[in-house]
């Protein structure tokens, strides 16, 4: 069973491609996280968790869901993390999580996908994004091959920076940066409510046709990137920047 969480579609793309290669089912965790559904799940095949990288670890909302949800049946669990650069020492914390859940950690694969964190960075052009995704597909297929064959993901060597990023930097990043204070909608808002529907934490509501954000935010960028009129901004950081949503498919490269 493939479980995935995806704000702008990168992890969904990876999860569904792995599913096609392995013949396994995939499940979007958005609804379960939104409704705080922690009923036991069961799979006779290895578990595969696909999630984005937030400050060099899996998102805390995914971590918390996994901590509170019994996964029955097969005890093997793989992790696949999409990222704009690297995943640091994320594997150390995933291994600890698996030990607590009494599951067999089979490693963590990193898949570089287009950047989507427009609260801090610029996203690539459509052509650049397609190139990055095409480059990632071979890595995704190799991860799928290993999962299908029951192989453990090989783990790269880690440096001091990797350990710092997934440790103290992650600890500092959340309280300092992960909040919704800077989100707002400008006059181009069409009151469609899509931002409300895509928020995994039910943190957005419409008031007089305009979205208002609460305090419970995970910085998944779903609201700002999926807004059909690009009416949502994040302070001054997002002004003039492209939005990014992963395409369902990417055309083959033509030299």
Short mmCIF file of C-alpha atoms in Angstrom, two decimals:
data_model
loop_
_atom_site.label_atom_id
_atom_site.label_comp_id
_atom_site.label_asym_id
_atom_site.label_seq_id
_atom_site.Cartn_x
_atom_site.Cartn_y
_atom_site.Cartn_z
CA UNK A 1 0.00 0.00 0.00
CA UNK A 2 1.33 3.42 -1.00
CA UNK A 3 0.37 6.30 1.28
CA UNK A 4 1.13 9.81 0.07
CA UNK A 5 0.75 13.41 1.15
CA UNK A 6 1.16 16.14 -1.44
CA UNK A 7 0.59 19.89 -1.36
CA UNK A 8 1.31 20.80 -4.97
CA UNK A 9 1.45 17.38 -6.62
CA UNK A 10 5.12 16.33 -6.63
CA UNK A 11 4.68 13.51 -4.13
CA UNK A 12 1.40 12.47 -5.75
CA UNK A 13 3.19 12.17 -9.10
CA UNK A 14 5.90 10.00 -7.54
CA UNK A 15 3.45 7.83 -5.59
CA UNK A 16 1.31 7.09 -8.63
CA UNK A 17 4.32 6.30 -10.80
CA UNK A 18 5.61 3.88 -8.16
CA UNK A 19 2.13 2.37 -8.01
CA UNK A 20 2.09 1.79 -11.76
CA UNK A 21 5.49 0.12 -11.64
CA UNK A 22 4.74 -2.08 -8.62
CA UNK A 23 1.06 -2.74 -9.27
CA UNK A 24 0.20 -1.41 -5.83
CA UNK A 25 -2.67 0.82 -4.70
CA UNK A 26 -2.02 4.41 -3.62
CA UNK A 27 -4.00 6.45 -1.10
CA UNK A 28 -4.00 10.23 -0.65
CA UNK A 29 -3.64 11.03 3.07
CA UNK A 30 -5.22 14.50 2.73
CA UNK A 31 -8.67 13.34 3.81
CA UNK A 32 -7.38 11.24 6.69
CA UNK A 33 -5.21 14.07 8.04
CA UNK A 34 -8.03 16.63 7.64
CA UNK A 35 -10.56 14.46 9.46
CA UNK A 36 -8.05 13.10 12.00
CA UNK A 37 -8.89 9.60 10.87
CA UNK A 38 -6.60 7.21 12.77
CA UNK A 39 -8.49 3.97 12.24
CA UNK A 40 -6.26 0.96 11.71
CA UNK A 41 -5.14 0.29 8.16
CA UNK A 42 -4.00 -3.06 6.78
CA UNK A 43 -1.82 -4.13 3.87
CA UNK A 44 -0.42 -7.51 2.93
CA UNK A 45 2.25 -5.79 0.84
CA UNK A 46 5.04 -3.52 2.13
CA UNK A 47 4.00 -0.03 3.13
CA UNK A 48 5.39 2.86 1.08
CA UNK A 49 5.09 6.41 2.42
CA UNK A 50 5.67 9.18 -0.13
CA UNK A 51 5.91 12.72 1.24
CA UNK A 52 7.62 16.05 0.59
CA UNK A 53 10.65 17.23 2.53
CA UNK A 54 9.99 20.03 5.02
CA UNK A 55 13.21 21.36 6.52
CA UNK A 56 15.05 18.09 5.79
CA UNK A 57 12.47 15.77 7.38
CA UNK A 58 8.99 14.49 6.56
CA UNK A 59 6.19 16.98 7.33
CA UNK A 60 5.23 16.96 10.99
CA UNK A 61 1.57 16.40 10.10
CA UNK A 62 2.57 13.18 8.30
CA UNK A 63 4.81 12.14 11.19
CA UNK A 64 1.97 12.71 13.66
CA UNK A 65 -0.52 10.80 11.52
CA UNK A 66 1.84 7.84 11.29
CA UNK A 67 2.51 7.92 15.03
CA UNK A 68 -1.22 7.69 15.78
CA UNK A 69 -2.40 5.28 13.08
CA UNK A 70 -1.92 1.50 13.44
CA UNK A 71 -0.54 -0.08 10.27
CA UNK A 72 -1.36 -3.78 10.36
CA UNK A 73 -0.31 -6.68 8.16
CA UNK A 74 3.06 -6.39 6.48
CA UNK A 75 5.75 -4.95 8.79
CA UNK A 76 8.10 -3.62 6.08
CA UNK A 77 7.92 0.11 5.38
CA UNK A 78 9.71 2.22 2.76
CA UNK A 79 9.88 6.01 2.63
CA UNK A 80 10.22 8.11 -0.51
CA UNK A 81 10.76 11.84 -0.04
CA UNK A 82 10.48 14.48 -2.74
CA UNK A 83 12.75 17.47 -2.33
CA UNK A 84 14.15 20.52 -4.08
CA UNK A 85 17.71 19.64 -3.12
CA UNK A 86 18.32 16.96 -0.50
CA UNK A 87 16.71 15.28 2.52
CA UNK A 88 19.57 15.69 4.97
CA UNK A 89 19.51 13.16 7.80
CA UNK A 90 15.77 12.48 7.54
CA UNK A 91 16.39 8.73 7.64
CA UNK A 92 17.56 8.86 11.24
CA UNK A 93 14.19 10.15 12.44
CA UNK A 94 12.23 7.80 10.21
CA UNK A 95 14.17 4.88 11.61
CA UNK A 96 13.26 6.00 15.15
CA UNK A 97 9.60 6.26 14.14
CA UNK A 98 9.66 2.73 12.74
CA UNK A 99 11.25 1.39 15.92
CA UNK A 100 8.43 2.88 17.99
CA UNK A 101 5.83 1.37 15.63
CA UNK A 102 7.69 -1.97 15.62
CA UNK A 103 8.02 -1.86 11.84
CA UNK A 104 10.98 -2.83 9.69
CA UNK A 105 12.55 0.32 8.22
CA UNK A 106 13.59 -0.39 4.60
CA UNK A 107 15.27 2.93 3.95
CA UNK A 108 14.43 6.30 2.46
CA UNK A 109 14.84 7.34 -1.17
CA UNK A 110 15.24 11.00 -2.17
CA UNK A 111 13.60 12.20 -5.39
CA UNK A 112 14.56 15.69 -6.60
CA UNK A 113 11.47 17.41 -8.01
CA UNK A 114 10.69 21.02 -8.97
CA UNK A 115 10.84 23.58 -6.16
CA UNK A 116 7.44 24.69 -4.85
CA UNK A 117 8.21 26.56 -1.64
CA UNK A 118 7.42 30.05 -2.88
CA UNK A 119 7.32 31.41 0.66
CA UNK A 120 11.12 31.47 0.35
CA UNK A 121 12.18 30.44 -3.17
CA UNK A 122 11.28 30.94 -6.81
CA UNK A 123 9.75 28.05 -8.72
CA UNK A 124 11.10 26.92 -12.11
CA UNK A 125 9.59 27.73 -15.48
CA UNK A 126 7.33 25.12 -17.06
CA UNK A 127 10.18 23.93 -19.29
CA UNK A 128 12.61 23.70 -16.38
CA UNK A 129 10.04 21.84 -14.27
CA UNK A 130 9.46 19.31 -17.05
CA UNK A 131 13.20 18.73 -17.37
CA UNK A 132 13.56 18.13 -13.63
CA UNK A 133 10.63 15.69 -13.63
CA UNK A 134 12.02 13.77 -16.62
CA UNK A 135 15.35 13.45 -14.81
CA UNK A 136 13.55 12.21 -11.71
CA UNK A 137 11.63 9.46 -13.49
CA UNK A 138 14.60 7.12 -13.71
CA UNK A 139 15.23 7.53 -9.97
CA UNK A 140 11.54 6.90 -9.24
CA UNK A 141 11.54 3.76 -11.37
CA UNK A 142 14.68 2.49 -9.61
CA UNK A 143 13.00 3.02 -6.23
CA UNK A 144 9.95 1.13 -7.51
CA UNK A 145 12.16 -1.72 -8.74
CA UNK A 146 13.77 -2.03 -5.31
CA UNK A 147 10.41 -1.99 -3.54
CA UNK A 148 9.03 -4.63 -5.89
CA UNK A 149 12.10 -6.79 -5.36
CA UNK A 150 12.05 -6.42 -1.59
CA UNK A 151 15.44 -4.68 -1.56
CA UNK A 152 16.54 -2.13 1.01
CA UNK A 153 17.17 1.39 -0.25
CA UNK A 154 20.87 2.17 -0.22
CA UNK A 155 21.70 5.08 2.06
CA UNK A 156 24.23 7.77 1.02
CA UNK A 157 26.94 9.01 3.34
CA UNK A 158 25.97 11.88 5.65
CA UNK A 159 27.95 14.92 6.64
CA UNK A 160 27.78 17.32 9.57
CA UNK A 161 25.56 19.71 7.58
CA UNK A 162 23.00 16.95 6.91
CA UNK A 163 22.78 16.16 10.61
CA UNK A 164 22.46 19.83 11.56
CA UNK A 165 19.77 20.53 8.95
CA UNK A 166 17.52 17.64 10.00
CA UNK A 167 18.20 18.31 13.68
CA UNK A 168 18.59 21.79 15.11
CA UNK A 169 17.63 23.63 11.89
CA UNK A 170 14.36 21.68 11.65
CA UNK A 171 13.65 22.40 15.32
CA UNK A 172 14.16 26.14 14.78
CA UNK A 173 12.48 26.35 11.37
CA UNK A 174 8.98 25.35 12.46
CA UNK A 175 8.38 27.90 15.27
CA UNK A 176 10.09 30.72 13.37
CA UNK A 177 8.75 30.27 9.84
CA UNK A 178 5.83 27.82 9.68
CA UNK A 179 2.80 30.00 10.31
CA UNK A 180 0.01 31.55 8.25
CA UNK A 181 0.37 35.18 9.37
CA UNK A 182 1.54 36.43 5.97
CA UNK A 183 -1.08 34.75 3.77
CA UNK A 184 -3.77 36.97 2.29
CA UNK A 185 -5.95 37.19 -0.82
CA UNK A 186 -5.98 40.27 -3.05
CA UNK A 187 -8.85 41.73 -5.09
CA UNK A 188 -8.50 39.10 -7.82
CA UNK A 189 -10.00 36.49 -5.46
CA UNK A 190 -13.09 34.88 -7.05
CA UNK A 191 -14.40 33.33 -3.80
CA UNK A 192 -14.23 29.81 -5.25
CA UNK A 193 -13.21 28.21 -1.94
CA UNK A 194 -10.56 25.97 -3.46
CA UNK A 195 -8.04 27.11 -0.84
CA UNK A 196 -10.44 25.91 1.86
CA UNK A 197 -10.80 22.49 0.24
CA UNK A 198 -7.09 21.83 -0.32
CA UNK A 199 -5.88 22.84 3.16
CA UNK A 200 -4.88 19.66 5.01
CA UNK A 201 -5.43 21.24 8.43
CA UNK A 202 -8.80 22.95 7.89
CA UNK A 203 -6.96 26.19 8.58
CA UNK A 204 -8.76 28.35 6.01
CA UNK A 205 -12.32 29.64 6.04
CA UNK A 206 -14.21 32.04 3.80
CA UNK A 207 -15.54 35.20 5.39
CA UNK A 208 -17.52 37.58 3.16
CA UNK A 209 -16.15 35.63 0.21
CA UNK A 210 -12.49 36.04 1.16
CA UNK A 211 -10.22 33.41 2.70
CA UNK A 212 -8.97 33.91 6.24
CA UNK A 213 -6.18 31.80 7.73
CA UNK A 214 -6.03 30.44 11.25
CA UNK A 215 -2.97 29.54 13.28
CA UNK A 216 -2.66 25.87 12.28
CA UNK A 217 -0.51 25.90 9.12
CA UNK A 218 2.05 23.44 7.74
CA UNK A 219 3.35 25.53 4.79
CA UNK A 220 2.39 22.94 2.19
CA UNK A 221 1.78 25.79 -0.32
CA UNK A 222 -1.39 24.10 -1.59
CA UNK A 223 -3.58 27.17 -1.11
CA UNK A 224 -1.26 29.65 -2.80
CA UNK A 225 -0.17 27.40 -5.66
CA UNK A 226 -3.57 25.89 -6.46
CA UNK A 227 -5.51 29.18 -6.41
CA UNK A 228 -7.04 29.41 -9.93
CA UNK A 229 -6.80 33.22 -10.03
CA UNK A 230 -3.40 33.47 -8.28
CA UNK A 231 -5.04 35.80 -5.78
CA UNK A 232 -3.20 34.47 -2.73
CA UNK A 233 0.07 36.03 -1.66
CA UNK A 234 2.54 35.33 1.13
CA UNK A 235 3.56 38.79 2.30
CA UNK A 236 5.89 40.30 -0.28
CA UNK A 237 7.80 37.05 -0.79
CA UNK A 238 5.47 35.63 -3.44
CA UNK A 239 4.70 38.78 -5.44
CA UNK A 240 5.55 38.36 -9.09
CA UNK A 241 6.60 34.75 -8.62
CA UNK A 242 5.28 31.85 -10.68
CA UNK A 243 3.02 29.34 -8.95
CA UNK A 244 3.74 25.64 -9.27
CA UNK A 245 1.49 22.59 -9.53
CA UNK A 246 2.98 19.34 -10.77
CA UNK A 247 1.60 18.30 -14.16
CA UNK A 248 -0.18 14.95 -14.42
CA UNK A 249 2.22 13.92 -17.20
CA UNK A 250 5.34 15.28 -18.85
CA UNK A 251 5.97 15.06 -22.61
CA UNK A 252 9.12 13.16 -23.65
CA UNK A 253 12.24 15.18 -24.37
CA UNK A 254 12.66 16.22 -27.99
CA UNK A 255 16.25 17.12 -28.91
#
